[in-house]
XYZ file of C-alpha atoms in Angstrom:
684
model
C 18.800 -13.917 30.270
C 22.017 -12.270 31.507
C 23.810 -15.612 31.725
C 22.729 -16.506 28.212
C 23.892 -13.173 26.778
C 27.223 -13.576 28.551
C 27.705 -16.910 26.795
C 26.808 -15.294 23.496
C 29.302 -12.488 24.118
C 32.062 -14.984 24.887
C 31.308 -16.958 21.751
C 31.296 -13.862 19.586
C 34.643 -12.766 20.969
C 36.089 -16.005 19.607
C 34.621 -15.273 16.188
C 36.810 -12.214 15.604
C 39.590 -14.230 13.992
C 37.178 -15.775 11.509
C 34.964 -12.812 10.601
C 35.672 -9.328 9.365
C 33.030 -7.839 11.605
C 33.190 -8.129 15.400
C 29.926 -8.211 17.289
C 29.395 -6.621 20.646
C 27.249 -8.043 23.371
C 23.823 -6.440 23.709
C 22.805 -7.092 27.290
C 20.050 -4.487 27.030
C 17.523 -5.230 24.291
C 16.463 -1.585 24.227
C 19.929 0.011 24.094
C 20.237 3.278 22.234
C 21.310 2.858 18.599
C 25.064 3.123 18.139
C 24.720 4.666 14.675
C 23.953 8.124 16.061
C 26.601 10.719 16.805
C 26.879 12.665 20.011
C 24.488 15.316 18.654
C 21.766 12.698 18.306
C 21.798 12.929 14.521
C 22.298 10.093 12.084
C 25.744 9.526 10.643
C 25.839 10.825 7.048
C 26.988 8.610 4.257
C 30.367 10.227 3.694
C 32.529 7.099 3.621
C 32.141 6.180 -0.018
C 34.362 3.784 -1.917
C 36.534 5.267 -4.629
C 35.360 4.973 -8.218
C 37.989 2.331 -8.965
C 36.780 0.266 -6.002
C 33.184 0.605 -7.176
C 34.135 -0.432 -10.694
C 36.093 -3.400 -9.404
C 33.209 -4.499 -7.173
C 30.775 -4.150 -10.049
C 33.054 -6.314 -12.170
C 33.109 -8.896 -9.396
C 29.311 -9.054 -9.402
C 29.267 -9.520 -13.169
C 31.714 -12.397 -12.842
C 29.291 -14.148 -10.484
C 26.958 -14.744 -13.409
C 29.405 -17.396 -14.588
C 30.409 -18.741 -11.198
C 28.940 -21.405 -8.952
C 27.243 -19.932 -5.891
C 27.715 -22.964 -3.713
C 31.402 -23.174 -4.481
C 32.003 -19.681 -3.158
C 30.536 -20.327 0.289
C 33.110 -20.212 3.042
C 32.542 -22.112 6.261
C 34.608 -21.955 9.404
C 33.927 -23.290 12.883
C 32.711 -20.621 15.273
C 35.425 -21.606 17.727
C 35.904 -23.939 20.677
C 32.815 -25.837 21.702
C 30.561 -23.830 23.966
C 30.121 -24.935 27.523
C 26.710 -26.180 28.503
C 24.442 -29.201 28.278
C 24.459 -31.384 25.189
C 20.853 -31.043 24.021
C 19.060 -33.864 22.262
C 17.527 -32.447 19.077
C 16.110 -35.502 17.325
C 15.073 -39.057 18.091
C 14.785 -41.100 14.907
C 15.507 -44.739 14.200
C 17.617 -44.881 10.997
C 15.447 -47.771 9.843
C 12.477 -45.387 9.658
C 14.060 -43.235 6.921
C 14.933 -44.047 3.319
C 16.969 -41.721 1.118
C 16.692 -41.294 -2.636
C 18.563 -38.891 -4.910
C 16.917 -38.023 -8.214
C 19.631 -36.334 -10.237
C 17.409 -35.828 -13.270
C 15.239 -33.304 -11.431
C 17.906 -31.878 -9.088
C 15.760 -33.032 -6.205
C 16.953 -35.049 -3.229
C 14.124 -36.748 -1.339
C 13.838 -38.635 1.906
C 10.799 -40.600 3.072
C 10.435 -40.915 6.829
C 8.071 -43.036 8.905
C 7.284 -40.998 12.019
C 6.488 -43.181 15.024
C 5.157 -41.994 18.425
C 8.665 -42.051 19.901
C 10.246 -40.089 17.040
C 11.209 -36.413 17.001
C 12.657 -34.981 13.805
C 14.686 -31.756 13.668
C 16.542 -30.962 10.462
C 18.986 -28.098 9.967
C 18.735 -26.154 6.705
C 16.051 -25.414 4.114
C 13.675 -28.160 3.012
C 10.198 -28.920 1.700
C 7.931 -31.606 3.108
C 4.501 -33.116 2.565
C 2.436 -35.490 4.688
C 1.660 -38.684 2.782
C -0.236 -40.458 5.585
C -1.236 -39.757 9.182
C -1.123 -36.464 11.083
C 2.035 -34.686 12.257
C 2.688 -31.590 14.375
C 5.322 -28.937 13.671
C 5.591 -25.375 15.030
C 2.040 -25.530 16.384
C 0.455 -26.725 13.133
C -1.485 -29.987 12.942
C -1.011 -31.237 9.374
C -3.114 -34.103 8.059
C -2.361 -36.241 5.037
C -2.364 -34.241 1.790
C 0.131 -35.473 -0.833
C -0.509 -32.458 -3.079
C 0.415 -29.803 -0.505
C 4.064 -28.961 0.111
C 5.408 -26.807 2.942
C 8.775 -25.049 3.126
C 10.813 -24.872 6.331
C 13.706 -22.488 6.988
C 15.574 -24.012 9.938
C 18.586 -21.813 10.684
C 21.162 -22.208 13.416
C 20.333 -18.690 14.640
C 16.960 -19.885 15.969
C 15.563 -23.043 17.512
C 15.111 -25.819 14.968
C 11.475 -26.826 14.240
C 10.646 -30.287 15.580
C 8.192 -32.645 13.881
C 6.341 -35.305 15.866
C 3.441 -37.706 15.406
C -0.118 -36.711 16.314
C -2.084 -39.586 14.776
C -0.810 -42.556 12.826
C -4.076 -44.235 11.916
C -4.156 -47.978 11.389
C -0.442 -48.018 10.539
C 0.578 -46.554 13.865
C 2.910 -44.091 12.164
C 2.826 -41.166 9.745
C 4.600 -41.017 6.399
C 6.350 -37.751 5.582
C 8.401 -37.007 2.495
C 11.207 -34.461 2.802
C 12.833 -32.862 -0.233
C 15.486 -30.321 -1.120
C 13.840 -27.319 -2.803
C 14.457 -27.597 -6.523
C 14.728 -23.815 -6.779
C 17.342 -23.701 -4.017
C 20.128 -24.693 -6.377
C 22.108 -22.140 -8.411
C 20.414 -21.088 -11.622
C 22.696 -20.344 -14.557
C 20.295 -17.629 -15.701
C 20.287 -15.740 -12.388
C 23.074 -16.952 -10.065
C 22.672 -13.899 -7.807
C 19.169 -14.955 -6.761
C 18.379 -17.886 -4.475
C 15.594 -19.003 -2.179
C 17.829 -20.252 0.613
C 18.899 -16.766 1.789
C 22.357 -18.291 1.984
C 23.382 -15.920 -0.777
C 23.212 -13.010 1.680
C 26.371 -14.212 3.408
C 28.255 -12.806 0.416
C 27.362 -9.255 1.467
C 26.997 -9.617 5.243
C 28.755 -11.623 7.918
C 25.457 -11.674 9.850
C 24.335 -14.556 7.623
C 27.522 -16.627 7.879
C 27.387 -20.047 9.553
C 23.591 -20.298 9.712
C 23.224 -23.199 7.298
C 24.037 -26.844 6.847
C 27.832 -27.234 6.486
C 29.331 -28.553 3.264
C 30.437 -31.746 4.986
C 26.757 -32.651 5.501
C 25.599 -31.433 2.083
C 27.693 -33.704 -0.149
C 25.902 -36.750 -1.566
C 28.196 -38.029 -4.279
C 30.023 -37.135 -7.433
C 27.938 -35.321 -10.063
C 24.954 -35.139 -7.714
C 23.308 -31.969 -6.390
C 24.095 -30.973 -2.802
C 21.566 -31.470 -0.041
C 20.145 -28.345 1.611
C 19.235 -29.918 4.973
C 20.754 -32.370 7.390
C 19.884 -34.440 10.449
C 21.347 -33.694 13.881
C 20.822 -36.077 16.769
C 22.450 -33.884 19.416
C 23.581 -30.283 19.474
C 27.171 -31.404 19.942
C 27.002 -33.190 16.572
C 27.064 -29.883 14.695
C 30.395 -29.705 12.789
C 30.518 -25.910 13.198
C 30.108 -26.019 17.001
C 27.022 -23.804 17.014
C 25.094 -25.810 19.609
C 21.618 -25.384 18.037
C 18.493 -25.876 20.137
C 15.158 -27.524 19.329
C 11.836 -25.694 18.902
C 9.945 -28.426 20.724
C 6.525 -27.306 21.926
C 5.703 -28.501 25.420
C 2.312 -29.973 26.210
C 1.092 -26.882 28.161
C 1.899 -24.645 25.209
C 0.138 -26.950 22.764
C -2.892 -27.247 25.042
C -3.257 -23.476 25.409
C -2.939 -22.955 21.649
C -5.575 -25.611 20.927
C -7.976 -24.217 23.543
C -7.590 -20.719 22.145
C -8.229 -21.944 18.614
C -11.424 -23.757 19.643
C -12.740 -20.778 21.616
C -12.196 -18.257 18.816
C -15.252 -19.430 16.919
C -17.578 -18.348 19.735
C -16.667 -14.645 19.766
C -17.814 -11.870 17.481
C -14.338 -10.341 17.542
C -11.997 -13.289 18.213
C -8.940 -11.453 19.504
C -5.849 -12.874 21.194
C -3.351 -10.406 22.649
C 0.176 -11.696 23.310
C 2.387 -9.753 25.688
C 4.888 -10.006 28.487
C 7.519 -12.221 26.897
C 11.238 -11.718 26.623
C 13.163 -11.410 23.339
C 11.712 -13.932 20.889
C 9.024 -15.336 23.186
C 6.134 -13.287 21.820
C 7.102 -14.218 18.262
C 7.334 -17.915 19.084
C 3.925 -18.116 20.709
C 2.405 -16.001 17.915
C 3.896 -18.451 15.418
C 2.493 -21.435 17.325
C -0.965 -19.921 17.634
C -1.152 -18.676 14.029
C -0.096 -22.045 12.621
C -2.556 -23.837 14.880
C -5.447 -21.648 13.729
C -4.564 -21.965 10.040
C -4.165 -25.736 10.185
C -7.452 -26.308 12.033
C -9.730 -24.003 10.044
C -12.264 -25.854 7.934
C -12.573 -23.107 5.308
C -10.589 -23.632 2.145
C -9.625 -19.960 2.266
C -7.841 -20.041 5.624
C -7.066 -16.604 7.034
C -5.609 -15.175 10.248
C -5.300 -11.434 10.775
C -2.023 -10.490 12.454
C -1.627 -7.110 14.165
C 2.120 -6.650 14.624
C 2.832 -3.862 17.119
C 6.551 -4.562 17.548
C 8.593 -2.039 15.499
C 11.926 -3.536 16.610
C 11.406 -7.214 15.781
C 8.248 -7.546 13.666
C 7.120 -10.979 12.546
C 5.862 -9.713 9.190
C 7.553 -6.722 7.620
C 10.668 -4.569 8.026
C 11.679 -2.924 11.317
C 10.312 0.548 11.930
C 6.650 -0.100 11.263
C 3.482 -1.575 12.766
C 1.101 -3.331 10.434
C -2.069 -5.337 9.938
C -1.266 -8.431 7.880
C -3.594 -11.022 6.380
C -1.769 -14.315 6.926
C -2.611 -17.282 4.713
C 0.708 -19.169 4.657
C 2.040 -21.363 7.450
C 5.023 -19.904 9.279
C 7.946 -22.335 9.421
C 10.859 -19.934 9.669
C 12.370 -17.026 11.618
C 10.841 -13.538 11.318
C 13.376 -12.227 8.791
C 12.058 -14.760 6.268
C 8.839 -12.695 6.182
C 10.500 -9.269 6.092
C 8.663 -8.523 2.823
C 5.117 -10.000 3.115
C 3.306 -10.632 -0.136
C 6.459 -11.422 -2.118
C 6.811 -15.160 -2.602
C 3.970 -16.046 -0.238
C 0.208 -15.642 0.141
C 0.339 -13.052 2.915
C -0.935 -9.515 2.342
C -0.213 -6.261 4.175
C -3.591 -4.578 4.668
C -2.280 -1.394 6.266
C 0.911 -0.236 7.939
C 2.323 2.806 9.723
C 5.971 3.781 10.075
C 6.954 4.653 13.647
C 10.290 5.121 15.452
C 12.183 2.029 16.487
C 11.793 2.852 20.172
C 8.285 4.312 19.990
C 6.962 1.835 22.562
C 9.358 3.346 25.080
C 9.708 6.970 23.985
C 6.295 7.718 22.462
C 3.701 5.109 23.507
C 0.872 7.465 22.549
C 1.922 7.274 18.911
C 2.053 3.483 19.079
C -1.413 3.368 20.642
C -2.811 5.723 18.015
C -1.492 3.509 15.218
C -2.730 0.358 16.961
C -6.242 1.763 17.336
C -6.389 2.711 13.667
C -5.184 -0.730 12.560
C -7.745 -2.377 14.832
C -10.408 -0.190 13.224
C -9.323 -1.565 9.843
C -9.684 -5.103 11.210
C -13.213 -4.445 12.469
C -14.160 -3.056 9.056
C -12.897 -6.240 7.405
C -14.548 -8.479 9.992
C -17.933 -6.798 9.522
C -17.491 -6.395 5.779
C -20.067 -7.805 3.401
C -19.522 -10.108 0.456
C -18.844 -7.023 -1.655
C -15.638 -6.650 0.376
C -14.591 -10.288 0.443
C -16.468 -11.841 -2.432
C -17.748 -15.414 -2.117
C -14.614 -16.457 -0.204
C -15.350 -14.587 3.035
C -14.125 -16.778 5.929
C -16.601 -17.925 8.547
C -14.395 -16.515 11.320
C -11.633 -13.938 11.148
C -9.394 -14.303 14.215
C -6.968 -11.546 15.146
C -3.607 -12.240 16.789
C -2.016 -9.144 18.352
C 1.689 -9.194 19.143
C 2.876 -6.416 21.464
C 6.465 -5.163 21.853
C 8.766 -6.964 24.227
C 9.442 -3.729 26.104
C 5.812 -3.634 27.303
C 7.028 -6.024 29.963
C 9.254 -3.297 31.423
C 7.305 -0.055 31.152
C 4.113 -0.657 29.244
C 1.445 -0.994 31.915
C -0.507 2.081 30.809
C -0.172 1.224 27.132
C -1.257 -2.353 27.817
C -4.286 -1.149 29.753
C -5.259 1.208 26.935
C -4.937 -1.587 24.396
C -7.153 -3.928 26.401
C -9.775 -1.242 26.915
C -9.848 -0.277 23.242
C -9.844 -3.846 21.901
C -12.735 -4.833 24.177
C -14.223 -7.320 23.998
C -10.942 -9.201 24.069
C -11.610 -12.908 24.173
C -8.319 -13.968 25.678
C -5.169 -12.259 26.847
C -2.219 -14.601 26.921
C 0.065 -13.693 29.773
C 3.664 -14.782 29.303
C 6.495 -15.098 31.785
C 6.422 -12.181 34.217
C 6.841 -10.321 36.304
C 3.789 -8.145 35.746
C 3.233 -7.025 39.367
C 1.300 -3.915 38.390
C -1.307 -5.756 36.343
C -3.302 -6.846 39.391
C -3.847 -3.169 40.212
C -5.303 -2.472 36.754
C -7.294 -5.667 36.312
C -10.378 -4.558 38.326
C -10.635 -1.353 36.288
C -10.597 -3.217 32.987
C -13.897 -4.991 33.615
C -13.191 -7.540 30.880
C -14.300 -10.926 32.184
C -12.989 -12.652 29.062
C -9.362 -11.965 30.011
C -7.480 -15.099 31.016
C -3.956 -15.067 32.408
C -1.703 -18.038 31.849
C 1.954 -17.927 32.815
C 4.433 -20.055 30.892
C 8.191 -20.259 30.726
C 10.503 -21.742 28.140
C 14.150 -21.651 27.095
C 15.042 -18.931 24.615
C 16.699 -20.523 21.593
C 18.036 -17.309 20.044
C 21.784 -17.398 19.462
C 22.081 -13.798 18.219
C 21.697 -10.438 19.915
C 18.746 -8.118 19.468
C 20.722 -5.629 17.365
C 22.043 -8.345 15.039
C 18.527 -9.674 14.463
C 17.383 -6.110 13.755
C 20.038 -5.733 11.055
C 19.227 -9.122 9.530
C 15.563 -8.161 9.268
C 16.506 -4.974 7.431
C 18.893 -6.779 5.092
C 16.355 -9.487 4.306
C 13.839 -6.781 3.405
C 16.058 -4.733 1.107
C 17.500 -7.797 -0.632
C 14.097 -9.414 -1.254
C 13.596 -10.198 -4.927
C 10.315 -9.578 -6.694
C 9.148 -12.974 -7.944
C 6.011 -14.614 -9.281
C 6.936 -17.995 -7.806
C 5.340 -19.489 -4.721
C 8.497 -19.021 -2.660
C 10.703 -16.110 -1.724
C 14.030 -15.230 -3.301
C 16.850 -12.902 -2.321
C 19.714 -11.241 -4.178
C 23.236 -10.316 -3.112
C 23.594 -6.999 -4.927
C 24.941 -4.334 -2.529
C 22.561 -1.446 -1.965
C 25.290 1.039 -2.900
C 25.451 -0.562 -6.368
C 21.778 -1.309 -6.976
C 19.737 0.581 -9.565
C 17.905 3.401 -7.763
C 14.888 5.530 -8.485
C 16.152 9.043 -9.205
C 13.551 11.226 -7.493
C 13.614 15.013 -8.096
C 12.789 17.223 -5.130
C 12.382 20.513 -7.025
C 10.988 21.622 -10.367
C 7.568 21.437 -11.943
C 6.990 17.791 -10.979
C 8.833 16.849 -7.783
C 8.778 13.209 -6.778
C 7.521 13.815 -3.237
C 5.784 16.448 -1.141
C 8.183 16.864 1.777
C 10.600 15.222 4.192
C 9.232 14.462 7.659
C 11.835 14.289 10.419
C 11.456 12.305 13.597
C 12.641 13.765 16.870
C 13.966 17.256 17.597
C 15.995 17.934 14.455
C 16.827 21.663 14.372
C 19.408 22.120 11.606
C 17.672 22.362 8.207
C 20.969 23.272 6.507
C 22.220 19.743 7.336
C 19.200 17.958 5.895
C 21.138 16.669 2.888
C 23.708 15.093 5.239
C 20.964 13.433 7.266
C 19.322 11.975 4.156
C 22.521 10.688 2.573
C 22.720 6.983 3.416
C 19.562 6.982 5.553
C 16.512 4.725 5.473
C 13.259 6.541 4.704
C 9.661 5.384 5.052
C 7.648 5.991 1.874
C 4.299 7.242 3.171
C 1.147 8.279 1.323
C -1.005 11.131 2.661
C -4.698 10.361 2.151
C -6.131 13.903 2.324
C -3.932 16.967 1.778
C -6.573 19.220 3.326
C -5.885 17.530 6.661
C -2.114 17.766 6.212
C -0.190 20.830 7.524
C 1.093 21.949 4.128
C 1.680 25.458 5.537
C 4.630 24.076 7.517
C 6.474 22.855 4.407
C 9.726 24.800 4.065
C 12.737 24.595 1.767
C 16.080 23.789 3.363
C 19.119 25.882 2.535
C 21.264 25.529 0.546
C 20.036 22.195 -0.870
C 16.429 23.271 -1.461
C 14.978 19.984 -0.161
C 11.370 20.477 1.041
C 10.757 19.438 4.626
C 8.055 19.722 7.258
C 9.132 22.408 9.724
C 8.586 21.885 13.466
C 5.512 23.243 15.198
C 5.359 26.189 17.562
C 6.900 24.081 20.336
C 9.905 23.215 18.194
C 9.066 19.522 17.794
C 8.068 17.381 14.835
C 4.689 15.771 15.614
C 4.204 12.304 14.113
C 1.970 11.891 11.094
C -1.703 11.245 11.753
C -2.252 7.483 11.270
C -5.844 8.154 10.184
C -4.537 10.239 7.278
C -1.428 8.318 6.221
C -0.230 4.852 5.275
C 3.268 3.497 4.690
C 3.881 1.291 1.655
C 7.503 0.420 2.415
C 11.021 1.667 3.012
C 13.795 2.999 0.822
C 17.540 3.520 1.130
C 18.846 6.948 0.079
C 21.838 5.949 -1.980
C 22.969 9.512 -2.656
C 21.839 13.143 -2.805
C 22.438 14.708 -6.212
C 22.903 18.419 -5.680
C 23.440 19.265 -9.357
C 20.273 17.463 -10.476
C 18.311 18.354 -7.291
C 17.321 14.715 -6.846
C 17.589 11.769 -4.466
C 18.721 8.296 -5.527
C 16.508 5.846 -3.600
C 16.719 2.035 -3.622
C 13.620 0.098 -2.558
C 12.386 -3.503 -2.892
C 8.807 -2.327 -3.464
C 7.337 -3.748 -6.677
C 7.808 -1.552 -9.710
C 4.128 -1.557 -10.676
C 3.332 -0.094 -7.246
C 6.023 2.558 -7.563
C 4.732 3.623 -10.974
C 1.296 4.383 -9.513
C 2.488 6.489 -6.576
C 0.734 9.866 -6.187
C 3.983 11.842 -6.033
C 2.175 14.996 -4.887
C 1.047 13.146 -1.715
C 4.270 11.272 -0.878
C 6.086 12.087 2.364
C 9.482 10.562 3.141
C 9.923 9.924 6.869
C 13.522 9.912 8.086
C 14.957 9.237 11.539
C 12.672 6.341 12.455
C 15.482 3.760 12.456
C 19.262 4.174 12.790
C 21.401 4.727 9.727
C 22.216 1.293 8.214
C 25.904 0.796 8.911
C 25.685 -2.630 7.283
C 24.819 -1.010 3.933
C 28.163 0.818 3.844
C 30.086 -2.469 4.082
C 28.214 -4.665 1.605
C 30.242 -3.760 -1.495
C 33.541 -4.293 0.294
C 32.328 -7.577 1.790
C 31.214 -8.846 -1.599
C 34.485 -7.782 -3.209
C 36.346 -10.032 -0.807
C 34.273 -13.139 -1.577
C 34.224 -13.306 -5.389
C 36.785 -13.954 -8.118
C 38.412 -11.648 -10.693
C 35.761 -10.432 -13.167
C 35.675 -11.592 -16.757
C 33.717 -10.226 -19.671
C 31.426 -12.262 -21.903
C 34.376 -13.465 -24.015
C 36.422 -14.614 -21.047
C 38.867 -11.682 -21.004
C 39.725 -9.786 -17.858
C 37.828 -6.476 -17.872
C 39.678 -3.217 -17.353
C 38.315 -1.169 -14.491
C 38.057 2.006 -16.575
C 35.648 0.185 -18.915
C 33.167 -0.610 -16.178
C 29.900 1.393 -16.156
C 28.957 3.903 -13.469
C 27.576 1.409 -10.991
C 25.118 3.122 -8.676
C 22.804 4.777 -11.198
C 22.069 1.825 -13.448
C 20.569 -1.604 -13.454
C 23.027 -4.207 -14.707
C 22.126 -6.476 -17.568
C 23.883 -8.163 -20.429
C 21.716 -6.294 -22.913
C 22.527 -2.864 -21.535
C 21.819 -0.756 -18.475
C 18.672 1.000 -17.312
C 18.369 4.429 -15.740
C 15.282 4.983 -13.588
C 14.332 8.637 -13.794
C 11.459 9.040 -11.313
C 8.825 7.369 -9.156
C 6.844 6.947 -12.389
C 9.276 4.264 -13.470
C 10.320 5.959 -16.719
C 13.393 4.248 -18.084
C 15.871 4.768 -20.881
C 18.081 2.083 -22.355
C 21.753 2.914 -22.495
C 24.376 0.852 -24.240
C 27.082 -0.860 -22.238
C 30.212 1.229 -21.936
C 32.696 0.438 -24.731
């Protein structure tokens, strides 16, 4: 692990001349957040761009509506080739693949015959369907179904998914058709929204150099570019990234298959995954979840996923633990699913916001949330047809992913989890060491626990902190869509249209601010909120909530939950609260006594919020330094703005950017959580 991180640090040092942002090596996955000052408080958002800079950036975004997204992408090699072995990614006879480009539908397709000796690993974003035979990819066993398409996000930041043959039938090979997503190409109607996530590199250098390079994407004149490419060896990558292959070894596949078969024999089919290093728990959870979904006989295939990792969750933004109903196969890194339920068939059943380092600093809070989420699972598992309807699955397996840090100091928390989740059918034991577990095993008295140790090479090319930021950015830039696939936008958070939420008056937009930690300066509450990320939490029963502790900060007048008699801020009771998502406090309006909050939560949900039972939790995650840089980053990647008639726009004619939603027909001001809006004409 240390040797790998040293290589990453050396590579990132060479990136400084190509990128505006320099990364620092993170040799400790659980390092304290660097976005806190020496007092332990979050850095306030006091570094704002000038109005002229904001106007110019807003004009740049408007100009993008008439520009080609793909043409603006900049690609540079990461630097000299990294030292290390030249890994073989794919084994494919060129005679087994035929390529066709259908310009009329903007769809490039490739039909591949997969033989027993073939291994296919593409880099980029692509769709595929199995025309004949059975293939395996990321733990899933996919049989022939020409009507069912799957989407794969294979980025250079993670190991590339590998497809291989499982059964070829009488032919001796499988037939798979690969295609470029038709909705991955720039749309003249909404050029700021794409499904490839490539658009996020316009506002963040974290997403630069993750995709197929332009040299591999060109097909011919007047033909659409290709979104994925074939790499035989890691050294063949033109950008010198040295990608690795997500090739599942036979022991891993055997364990996943055995677990899947044994789940049907238990009343509460639970698999608990723990003990891995950075990325290992997520990879095995992905393998197991895909294996269960692909082998279920029910048409309504469901896997319940209990994500207890607030730093690197598989489904959802950082800073929360959640119970997710998974219906879609997982063929991408975790930040693809940062907003479950948008562009996929997954559903968040319940979630709780907790501090980023709760597993280390407050394991009791993590356990309390985990027990409540497990209670919700049991209620669903034992629910009648009135709960599920006629589509209740025959089995409802639960996959529990624990935090990586449990491997270091989570023996008591792990023991409590196993005791509470009893009967646990199987406990998958990853690479150790877990020397203390033998001491606790006799006390558990759970004969169903099985320990299997496995090791594998970590394919992550980014540090823990960079992945944390990417997960946050993917969440806040998720676009609400009715399509079957996800989309993202590149509008900086500092320029996005916010909800203007009053905190005083006859109808305030929320009940109080809840602070995490030992915050003791109420007069600085407005500084803490400005530029912070808040968890939007609903209180179920106000009679069980300590409303007597709600005070008004001076001089801002913002209501907050005062500390208890011991001077600390106890966490919210998970049995009386639920988190629906996160928001970014764009600004604190002192004159209007309101907060400007940007959130990707669907508008219909926001309009139904019970504002008298809303609590905003702050201090759970570090202040988002990346959000301060998005507007400046975007301003350096787009051309000079033009108005609708092709004339250069004067900066003093640009609208006030951060309180309105851009649109050619005017701008929209959002006045409250209730979603009230008023049309305002474009500035003359």
